[in-house]
Short mmCIF file of C-alpha atoms and ligand atoms in Angstrom, two decimals:
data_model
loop_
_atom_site.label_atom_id
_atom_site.label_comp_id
_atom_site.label_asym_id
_atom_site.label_seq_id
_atom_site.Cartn_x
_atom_site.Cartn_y
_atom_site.Cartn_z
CA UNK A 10 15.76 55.65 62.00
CA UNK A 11 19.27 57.26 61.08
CA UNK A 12 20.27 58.43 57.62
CA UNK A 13 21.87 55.30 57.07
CA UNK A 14 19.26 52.98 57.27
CA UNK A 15 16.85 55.34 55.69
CA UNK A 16 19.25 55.28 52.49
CA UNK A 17 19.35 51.45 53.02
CA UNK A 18 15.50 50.75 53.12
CA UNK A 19 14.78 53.26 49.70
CA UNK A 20 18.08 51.43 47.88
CA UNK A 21 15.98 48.06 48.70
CA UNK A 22 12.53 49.71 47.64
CA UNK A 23 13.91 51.31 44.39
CA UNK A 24 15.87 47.76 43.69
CA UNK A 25 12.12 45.87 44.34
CA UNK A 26 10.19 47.91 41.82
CA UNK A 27 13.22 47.67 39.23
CA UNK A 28 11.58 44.78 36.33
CA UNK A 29 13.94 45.03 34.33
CA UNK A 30 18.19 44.53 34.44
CA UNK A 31 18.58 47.73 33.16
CA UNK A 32 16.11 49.31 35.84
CA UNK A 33 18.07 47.79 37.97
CA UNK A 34 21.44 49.14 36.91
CA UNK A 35 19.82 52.95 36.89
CA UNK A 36 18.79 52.32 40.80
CA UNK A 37 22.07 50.83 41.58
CA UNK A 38 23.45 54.31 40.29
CA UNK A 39 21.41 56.23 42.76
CA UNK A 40 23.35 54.72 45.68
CA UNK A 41 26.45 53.25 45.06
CA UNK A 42 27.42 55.40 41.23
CA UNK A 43 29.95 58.36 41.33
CA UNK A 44 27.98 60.39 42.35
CA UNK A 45 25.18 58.55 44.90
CA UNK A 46 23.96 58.66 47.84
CA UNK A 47 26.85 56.49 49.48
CA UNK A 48 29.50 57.71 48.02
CA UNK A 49 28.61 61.09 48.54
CA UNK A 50 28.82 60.18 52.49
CA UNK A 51 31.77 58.64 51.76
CA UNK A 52 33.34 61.99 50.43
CA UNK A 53 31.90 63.95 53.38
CA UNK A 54 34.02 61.93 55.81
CA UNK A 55 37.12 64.35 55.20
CA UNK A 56 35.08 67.13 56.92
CA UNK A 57 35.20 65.11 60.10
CA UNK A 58 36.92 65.16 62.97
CA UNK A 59 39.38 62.19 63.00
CA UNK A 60 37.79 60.01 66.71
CA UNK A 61 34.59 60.22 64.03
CA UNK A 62 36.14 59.12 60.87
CA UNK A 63 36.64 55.36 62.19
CA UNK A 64 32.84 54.45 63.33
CA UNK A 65 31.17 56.74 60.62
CA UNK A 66 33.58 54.85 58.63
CA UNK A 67 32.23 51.44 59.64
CA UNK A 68 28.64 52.35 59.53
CA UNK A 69 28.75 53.63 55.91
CA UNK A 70 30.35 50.33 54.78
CA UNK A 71 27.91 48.24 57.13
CA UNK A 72 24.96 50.32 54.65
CA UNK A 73 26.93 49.88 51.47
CA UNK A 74 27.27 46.24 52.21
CA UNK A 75 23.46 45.82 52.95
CA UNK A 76 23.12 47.53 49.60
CA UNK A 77 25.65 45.65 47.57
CA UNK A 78 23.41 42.27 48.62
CA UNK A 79 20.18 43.51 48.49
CA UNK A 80 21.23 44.07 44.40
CA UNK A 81 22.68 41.13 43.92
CA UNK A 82 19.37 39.03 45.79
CA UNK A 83 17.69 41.66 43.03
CA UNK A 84 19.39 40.56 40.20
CA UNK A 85 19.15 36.74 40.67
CA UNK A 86 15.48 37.30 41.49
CA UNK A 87 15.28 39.00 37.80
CA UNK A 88 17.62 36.21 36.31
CA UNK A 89 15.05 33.63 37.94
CA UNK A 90 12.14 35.29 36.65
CA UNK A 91 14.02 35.48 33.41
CA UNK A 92 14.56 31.82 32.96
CA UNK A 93 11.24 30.65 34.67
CA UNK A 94 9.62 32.92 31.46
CA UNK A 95 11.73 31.09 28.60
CA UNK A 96 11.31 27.62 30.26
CA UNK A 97 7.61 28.18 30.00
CA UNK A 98 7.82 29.24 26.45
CA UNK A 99 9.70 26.08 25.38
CA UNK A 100 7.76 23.62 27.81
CA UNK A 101 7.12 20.25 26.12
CA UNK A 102 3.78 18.63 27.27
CA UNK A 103 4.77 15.06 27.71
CA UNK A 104 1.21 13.90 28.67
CA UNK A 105 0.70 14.90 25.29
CA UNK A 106 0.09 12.03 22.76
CA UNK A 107 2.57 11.63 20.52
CA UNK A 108 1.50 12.22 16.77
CA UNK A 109 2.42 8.75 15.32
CA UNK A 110 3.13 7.60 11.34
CA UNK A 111 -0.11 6.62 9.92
CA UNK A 112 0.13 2.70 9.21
CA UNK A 113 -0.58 1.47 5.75
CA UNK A 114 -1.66 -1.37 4.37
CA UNK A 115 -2.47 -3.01 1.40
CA UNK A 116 -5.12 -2.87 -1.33
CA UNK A 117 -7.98 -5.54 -0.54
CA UNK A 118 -7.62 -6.99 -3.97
CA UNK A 119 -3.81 -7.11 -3.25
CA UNK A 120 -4.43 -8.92 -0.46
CA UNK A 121 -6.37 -11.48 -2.83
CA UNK A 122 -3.62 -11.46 -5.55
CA UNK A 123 -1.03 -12.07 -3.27
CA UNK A 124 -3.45 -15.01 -1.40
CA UNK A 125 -3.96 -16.77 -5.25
CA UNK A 126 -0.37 -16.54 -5.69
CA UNK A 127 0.65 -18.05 -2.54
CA UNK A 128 -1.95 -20.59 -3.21
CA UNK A 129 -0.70 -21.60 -6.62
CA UNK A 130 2.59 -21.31 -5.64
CA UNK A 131 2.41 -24.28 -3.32
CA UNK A 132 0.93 -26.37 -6.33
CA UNK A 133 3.81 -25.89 -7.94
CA UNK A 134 2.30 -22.88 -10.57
CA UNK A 135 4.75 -20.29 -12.03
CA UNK A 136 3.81 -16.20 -11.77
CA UNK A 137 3.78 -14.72 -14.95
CA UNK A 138 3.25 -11.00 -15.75
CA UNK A 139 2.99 -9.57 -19.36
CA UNK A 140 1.62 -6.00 -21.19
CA UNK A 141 -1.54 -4.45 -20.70
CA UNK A 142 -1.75 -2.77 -24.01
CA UNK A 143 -1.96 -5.76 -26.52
CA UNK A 144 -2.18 -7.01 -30.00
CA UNK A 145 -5.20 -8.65 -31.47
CA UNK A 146 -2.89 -11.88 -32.48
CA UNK A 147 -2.51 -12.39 -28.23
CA UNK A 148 -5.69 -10.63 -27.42
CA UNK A 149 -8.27 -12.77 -30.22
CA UNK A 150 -6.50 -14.55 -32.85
CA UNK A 151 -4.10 -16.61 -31.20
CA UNK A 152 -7.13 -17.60 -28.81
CA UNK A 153 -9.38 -19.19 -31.51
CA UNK A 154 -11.18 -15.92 -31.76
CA UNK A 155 -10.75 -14.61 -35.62
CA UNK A 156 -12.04 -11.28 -37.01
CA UNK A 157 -15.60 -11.12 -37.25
CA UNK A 158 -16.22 -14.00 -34.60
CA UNK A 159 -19.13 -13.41 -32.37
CA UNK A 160 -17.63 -14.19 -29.35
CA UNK A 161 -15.52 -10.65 -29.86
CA UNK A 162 -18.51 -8.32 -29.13
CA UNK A 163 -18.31 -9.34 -25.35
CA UNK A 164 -14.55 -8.15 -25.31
CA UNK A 165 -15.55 -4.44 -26.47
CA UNK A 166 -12.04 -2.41 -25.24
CA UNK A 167 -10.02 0.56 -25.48
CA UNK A 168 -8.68 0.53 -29.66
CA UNK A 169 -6.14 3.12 -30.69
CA UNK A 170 -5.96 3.08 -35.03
CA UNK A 171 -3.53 0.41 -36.74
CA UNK A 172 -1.85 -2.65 -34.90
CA UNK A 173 0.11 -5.66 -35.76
CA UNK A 174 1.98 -8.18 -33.76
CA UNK A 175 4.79 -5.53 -33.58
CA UNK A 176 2.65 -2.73 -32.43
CA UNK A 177 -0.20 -3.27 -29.94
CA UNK A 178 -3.25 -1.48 -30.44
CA UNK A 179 -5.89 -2.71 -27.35
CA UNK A 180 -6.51 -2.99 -23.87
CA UNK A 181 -6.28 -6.51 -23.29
CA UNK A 182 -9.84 -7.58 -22.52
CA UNK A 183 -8.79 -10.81 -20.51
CA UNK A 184 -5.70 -12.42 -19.36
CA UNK A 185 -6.09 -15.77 -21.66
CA UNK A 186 -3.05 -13.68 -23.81
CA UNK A 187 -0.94 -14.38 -21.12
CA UNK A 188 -1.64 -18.38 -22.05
CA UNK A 189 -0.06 -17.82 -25.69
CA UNK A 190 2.77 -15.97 -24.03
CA UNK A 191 4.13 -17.81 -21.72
CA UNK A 192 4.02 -20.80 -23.35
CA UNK A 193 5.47 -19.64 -26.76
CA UNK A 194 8.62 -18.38 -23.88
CA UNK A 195 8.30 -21.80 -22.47
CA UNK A 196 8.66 -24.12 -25.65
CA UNK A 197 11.56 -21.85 -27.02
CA UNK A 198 13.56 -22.62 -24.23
CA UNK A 199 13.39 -26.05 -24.87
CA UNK A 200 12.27 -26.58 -28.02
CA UNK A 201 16.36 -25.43 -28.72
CA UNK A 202 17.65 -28.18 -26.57
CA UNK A 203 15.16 -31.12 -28.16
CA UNK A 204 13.67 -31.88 -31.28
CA UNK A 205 11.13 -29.62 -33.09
CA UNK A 206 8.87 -31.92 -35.48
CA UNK A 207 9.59 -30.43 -39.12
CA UNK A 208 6.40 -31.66 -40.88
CA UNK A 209 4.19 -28.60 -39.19
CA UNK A 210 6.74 -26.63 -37.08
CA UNK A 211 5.17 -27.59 -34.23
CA UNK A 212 7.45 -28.86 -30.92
CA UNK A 213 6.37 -32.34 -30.18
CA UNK A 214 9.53 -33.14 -28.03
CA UNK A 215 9.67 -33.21 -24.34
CA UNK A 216 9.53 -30.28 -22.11
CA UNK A 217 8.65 -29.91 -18.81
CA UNK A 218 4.93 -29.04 -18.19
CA UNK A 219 3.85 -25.82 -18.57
CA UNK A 220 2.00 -24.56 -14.93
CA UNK A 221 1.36 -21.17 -14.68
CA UNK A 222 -1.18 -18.47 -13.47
CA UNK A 223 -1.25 -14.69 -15.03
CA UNK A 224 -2.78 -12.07 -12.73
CA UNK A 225 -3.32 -8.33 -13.97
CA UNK A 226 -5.35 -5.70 -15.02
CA UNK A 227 -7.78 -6.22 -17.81
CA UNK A 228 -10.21 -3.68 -19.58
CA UNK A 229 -13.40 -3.30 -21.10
CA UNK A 230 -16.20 -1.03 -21.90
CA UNK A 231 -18.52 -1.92 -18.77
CA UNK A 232 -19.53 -0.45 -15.74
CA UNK A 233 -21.85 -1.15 -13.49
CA UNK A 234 -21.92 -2.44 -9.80
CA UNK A 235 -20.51 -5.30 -10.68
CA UNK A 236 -18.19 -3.90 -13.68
CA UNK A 237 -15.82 -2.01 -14.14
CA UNK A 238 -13.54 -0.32 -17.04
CA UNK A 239 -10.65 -1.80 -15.53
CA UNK A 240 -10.83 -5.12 -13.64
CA UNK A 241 -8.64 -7.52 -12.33
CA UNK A 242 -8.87 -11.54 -13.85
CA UNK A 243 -6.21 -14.18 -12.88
CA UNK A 244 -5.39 -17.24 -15.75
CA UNK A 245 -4.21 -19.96 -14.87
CA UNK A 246 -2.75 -23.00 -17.43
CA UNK A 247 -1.51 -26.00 -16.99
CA UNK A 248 -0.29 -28.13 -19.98
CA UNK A 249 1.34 -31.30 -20.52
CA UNK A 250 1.57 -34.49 -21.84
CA UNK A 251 -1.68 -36.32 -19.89
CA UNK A 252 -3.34 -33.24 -18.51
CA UNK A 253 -7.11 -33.56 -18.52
CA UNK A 254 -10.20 -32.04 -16.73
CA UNK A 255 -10.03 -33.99 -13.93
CA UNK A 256 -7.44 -32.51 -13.09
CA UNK A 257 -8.46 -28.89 -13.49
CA UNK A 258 -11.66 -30.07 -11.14
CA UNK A 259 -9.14 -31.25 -8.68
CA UNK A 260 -6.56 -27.75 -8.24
CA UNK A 261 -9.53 -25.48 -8.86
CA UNK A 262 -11.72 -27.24 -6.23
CA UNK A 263 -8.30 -27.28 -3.94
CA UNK A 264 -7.80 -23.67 -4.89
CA UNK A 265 -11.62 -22.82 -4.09
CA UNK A 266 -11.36 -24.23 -0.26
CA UNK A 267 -8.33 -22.87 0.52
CA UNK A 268 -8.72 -19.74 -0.50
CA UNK A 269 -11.98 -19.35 1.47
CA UNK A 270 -10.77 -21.69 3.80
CA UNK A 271 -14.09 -23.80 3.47
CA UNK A 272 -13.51 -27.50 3.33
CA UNK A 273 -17.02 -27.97 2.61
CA UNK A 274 -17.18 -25.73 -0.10
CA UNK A 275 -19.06 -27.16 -3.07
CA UNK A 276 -18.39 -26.50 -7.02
CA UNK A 277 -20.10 -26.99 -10.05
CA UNK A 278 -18.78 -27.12 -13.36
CA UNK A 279 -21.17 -25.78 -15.73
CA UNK A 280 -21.08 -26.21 -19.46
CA UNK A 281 -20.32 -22.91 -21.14
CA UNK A 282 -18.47 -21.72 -24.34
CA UNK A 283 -15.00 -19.99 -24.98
CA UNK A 284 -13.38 -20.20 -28.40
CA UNK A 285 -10.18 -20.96 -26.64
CA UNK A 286 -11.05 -23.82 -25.05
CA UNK A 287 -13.17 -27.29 -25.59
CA UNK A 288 -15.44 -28.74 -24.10
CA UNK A 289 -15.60 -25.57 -21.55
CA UNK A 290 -16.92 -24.93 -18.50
CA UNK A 291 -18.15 -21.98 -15.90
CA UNK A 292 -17.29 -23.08 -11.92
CA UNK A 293 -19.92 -21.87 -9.79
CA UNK A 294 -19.09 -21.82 -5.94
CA UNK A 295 -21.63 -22.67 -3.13
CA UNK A 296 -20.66 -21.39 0.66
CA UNK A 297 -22.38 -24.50 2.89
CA UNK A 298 -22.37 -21.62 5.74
CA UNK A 299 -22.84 -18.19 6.28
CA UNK A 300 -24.77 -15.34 5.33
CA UNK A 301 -24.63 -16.70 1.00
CA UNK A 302 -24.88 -20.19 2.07
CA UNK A 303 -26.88 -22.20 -0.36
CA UNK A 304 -26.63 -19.89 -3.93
CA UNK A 305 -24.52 -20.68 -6.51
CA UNK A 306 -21.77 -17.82 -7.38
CA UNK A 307 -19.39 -17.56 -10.38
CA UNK A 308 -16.09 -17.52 -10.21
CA UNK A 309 -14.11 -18.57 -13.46
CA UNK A 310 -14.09 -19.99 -16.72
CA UNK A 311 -12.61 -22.96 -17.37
CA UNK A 312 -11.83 -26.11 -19.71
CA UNK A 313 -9.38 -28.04 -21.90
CA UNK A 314 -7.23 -26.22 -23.98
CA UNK A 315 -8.65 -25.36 -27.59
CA UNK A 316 -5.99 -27.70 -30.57
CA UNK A 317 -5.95 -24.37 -32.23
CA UNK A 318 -4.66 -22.39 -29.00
CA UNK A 319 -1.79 -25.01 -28.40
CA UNK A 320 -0.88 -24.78 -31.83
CA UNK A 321 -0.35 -21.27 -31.61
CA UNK A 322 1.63 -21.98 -28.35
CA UNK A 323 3.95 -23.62 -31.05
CA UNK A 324 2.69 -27.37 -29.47
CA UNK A 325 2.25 -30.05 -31.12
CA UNK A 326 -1.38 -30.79 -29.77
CA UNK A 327 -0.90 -34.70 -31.04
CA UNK A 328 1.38 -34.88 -27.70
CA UNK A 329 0.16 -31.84 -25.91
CA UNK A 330 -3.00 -31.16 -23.68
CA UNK A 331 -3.89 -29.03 -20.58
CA UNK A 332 -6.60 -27.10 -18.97
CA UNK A 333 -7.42 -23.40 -18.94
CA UNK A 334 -8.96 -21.05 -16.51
CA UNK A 335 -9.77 -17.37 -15.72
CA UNK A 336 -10.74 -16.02 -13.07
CA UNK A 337 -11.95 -12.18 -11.16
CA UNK A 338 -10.05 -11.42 -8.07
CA UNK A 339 -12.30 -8.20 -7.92
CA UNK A 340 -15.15 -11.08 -7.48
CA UNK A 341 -13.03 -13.45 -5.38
CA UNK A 342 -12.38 -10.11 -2.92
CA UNK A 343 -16.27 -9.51 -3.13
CA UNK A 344 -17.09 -13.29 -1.73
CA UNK A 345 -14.46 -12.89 0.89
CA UNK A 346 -15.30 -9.83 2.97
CA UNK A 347 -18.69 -9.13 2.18
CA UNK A 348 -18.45 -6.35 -0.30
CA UNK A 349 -21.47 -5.30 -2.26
CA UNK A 350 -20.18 -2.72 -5.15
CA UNK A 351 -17.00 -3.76 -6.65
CA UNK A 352 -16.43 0.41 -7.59
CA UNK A 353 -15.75 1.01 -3.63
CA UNK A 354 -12.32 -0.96 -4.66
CA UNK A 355 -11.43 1.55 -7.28
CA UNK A 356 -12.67 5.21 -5.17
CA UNK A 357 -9.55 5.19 -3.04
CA UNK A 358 -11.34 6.08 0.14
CA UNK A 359 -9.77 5.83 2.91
CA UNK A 360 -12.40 4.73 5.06
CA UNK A 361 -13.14 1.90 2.83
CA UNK A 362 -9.74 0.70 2.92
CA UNK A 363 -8.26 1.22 6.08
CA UNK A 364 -10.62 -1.72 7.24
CA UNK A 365 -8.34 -4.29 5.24
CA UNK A 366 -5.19 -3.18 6.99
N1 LIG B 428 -10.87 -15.15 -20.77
C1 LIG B 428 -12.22 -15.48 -20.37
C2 LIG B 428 -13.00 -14.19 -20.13
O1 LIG B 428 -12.41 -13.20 -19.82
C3 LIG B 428 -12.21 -16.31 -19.12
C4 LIG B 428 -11.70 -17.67 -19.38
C5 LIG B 428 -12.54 -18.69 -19.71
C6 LIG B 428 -10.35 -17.94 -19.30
C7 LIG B 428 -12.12 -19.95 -19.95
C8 LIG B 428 -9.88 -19.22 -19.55
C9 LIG B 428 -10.78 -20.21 -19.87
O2 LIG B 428 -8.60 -19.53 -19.48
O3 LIG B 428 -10.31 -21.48 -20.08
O4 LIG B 428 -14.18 -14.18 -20.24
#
């Protein structure tokens, strides 16, 4: 082996252990810097004869070639290894599962509110919505149910001190308030256009019929498996001039089947008492099939609209009649899917409700 390629092979060892650019750069130095190994031959050439000069000439260049692309082979290997390091570190996995948006969905008693409404809605009922915190005129008085009566120890709520029709005091215990609401609303706007009779104040004009339902939150001091603080209860009203219980028997009974989509679904009207309405009536609910098939089940109260309650919805009850009703969603949600403790609505576990979505 001559000098030449001796210097060549060490340049390409000294370039293969270099890891590093900058190792690289110090090696390169060695050979082909100011003062390396090449260069130095380079600078001995002026010693030699002149017939030498032109083949020692070639040969040096020949190394310094060899060199020149062993570094640069050196330096894209580096770059390479350089890249193949940073493309690792940024890899995306695309077998990976992508993480998606959890899907929600809504409440199970939603579901049920927005199913009676729909319902309703195609018999030709109005939504109405109204306050949670009441006055005793909506939440007893106006209903038939004066101070003292016994009927108000069932409706024990939330009281904060004071009250009057201007500033409500209570928890509304029911949605029956909603009845005296809406319907005062409802004869003002046409009590202005028609004649209101003067003897006793009270609208005996015409007016179209009043056909509403009231869903919301309600409140008492209960709970139990079956009761709780705060509860949901749907009213329903329809008044007019030749509205009577058959009538009610006929939309709740269509109500009842549809909603549990049961055509052979059975009710019973059961005599009962509310001081808002007379005669009155609870509707019990018999499944023909399934796993409650055969027992009777509560649903609502019911009946024909109390003379003193559509009164106080500023009617003349001379011209003016109509049914009443109130009913639990909660309950109604129970029935439906199978749910044994109404608090597993109110827990906000996920697990619970995710099986509605
Ligand atoms: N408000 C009654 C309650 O919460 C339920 C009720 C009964 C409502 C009869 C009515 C009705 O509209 O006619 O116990």
């Amino acid at each position: 082996m001559n000098d030449l390629t001796a210097i060549v092979e060490s340049a390409k060892a000294a370039f293969g252990v270099a890891q590093a650019p900058a190792d690289l750069e110090n090696a390169k130095a060695r050979f082909l810097g100011k003062s390396g190994q090449i260069t130095e031959l380079m600078k001995g050439m002026a010693a030699l004869p002149v017939e030498d000069k032109k083949t020692r000439g070639a040969a040096i260049n020949v190394a310094k070639q060899a060199i020149e692309a062993a570094l640069n082979d050196r330096r894209q290997a580096l770059a390479d290894a350089e890249l193949e390091i940073q493309l690792k570190a940024e890899a995306l996995d695309v077998s990976l599962t992508g993480r998606r948006r959890g899907q929600g969905g809504l409440h199970p008693v939603s579901l049920t509110l927005e199913r009676i409404e729909a319902i309703f809605g195609s018999m030709g009922f109005d939504v109405a919505d109204g306050p949670e915190i009441e006055t005793d005129w909506f939440n007893f008085t106006a209903l038939n149910t004066p101070e003292d009566h016994p009927a108000r120890s069932m409706h024990d709520t939330f009281y904060i001190e004071g009250g009057s029709t201007a500033a409500p005091n209570l928890l509304r215990t029911h949605t029956s308030p909603m009845q005296i609401r809406h319907a005062v609303q409802h004869v003002k706007k046409y009590s202005e256009v028609s004649n209101i009779d003067e003897g006793n104040g009270l609208f005996s004009g015409s007016m179209p019929e009043i056909r509403v339902i009231a869903p919301g939150r309600t409140y008492r001091v209960d709970s139990d498996a079956t009761h709780s603080p705060m509860f949901h209860q749907c009213e329903g009203l329809w008044v007019g001039e030749n509205i009577s219980f058959k009538d009610l028997k006929y939309v709740f009974t269509d109500f009842c089947r549809t909603f549990f989509e049961s055509e052979d679904l059975v009710l019973r009207f059961r005599p009962s008492f509310f001081p808002f309405t007379e005669p009155s009536a609870e509707v019990d609910i018999q499944f023909q099939e399934g796993p409650l098939a055969g027992k009777w089940l509560e649903v609502a109260g019911s009946g024909q609209v109390h003379p003193n309650v559509i009164r106080n919805m500023g009617l003349d009850p001379e011209r003016y009649i109509g049914f009443a009703f109130g009913m639990g969603p909660d309950r109604l949600t129970m029935l439906r899917y199978g749910v044994n403790d109404l608090r597993l609505f109110f827990d906000g576990d996920i697990r619970f409700l995710s099986q509605f979505r």
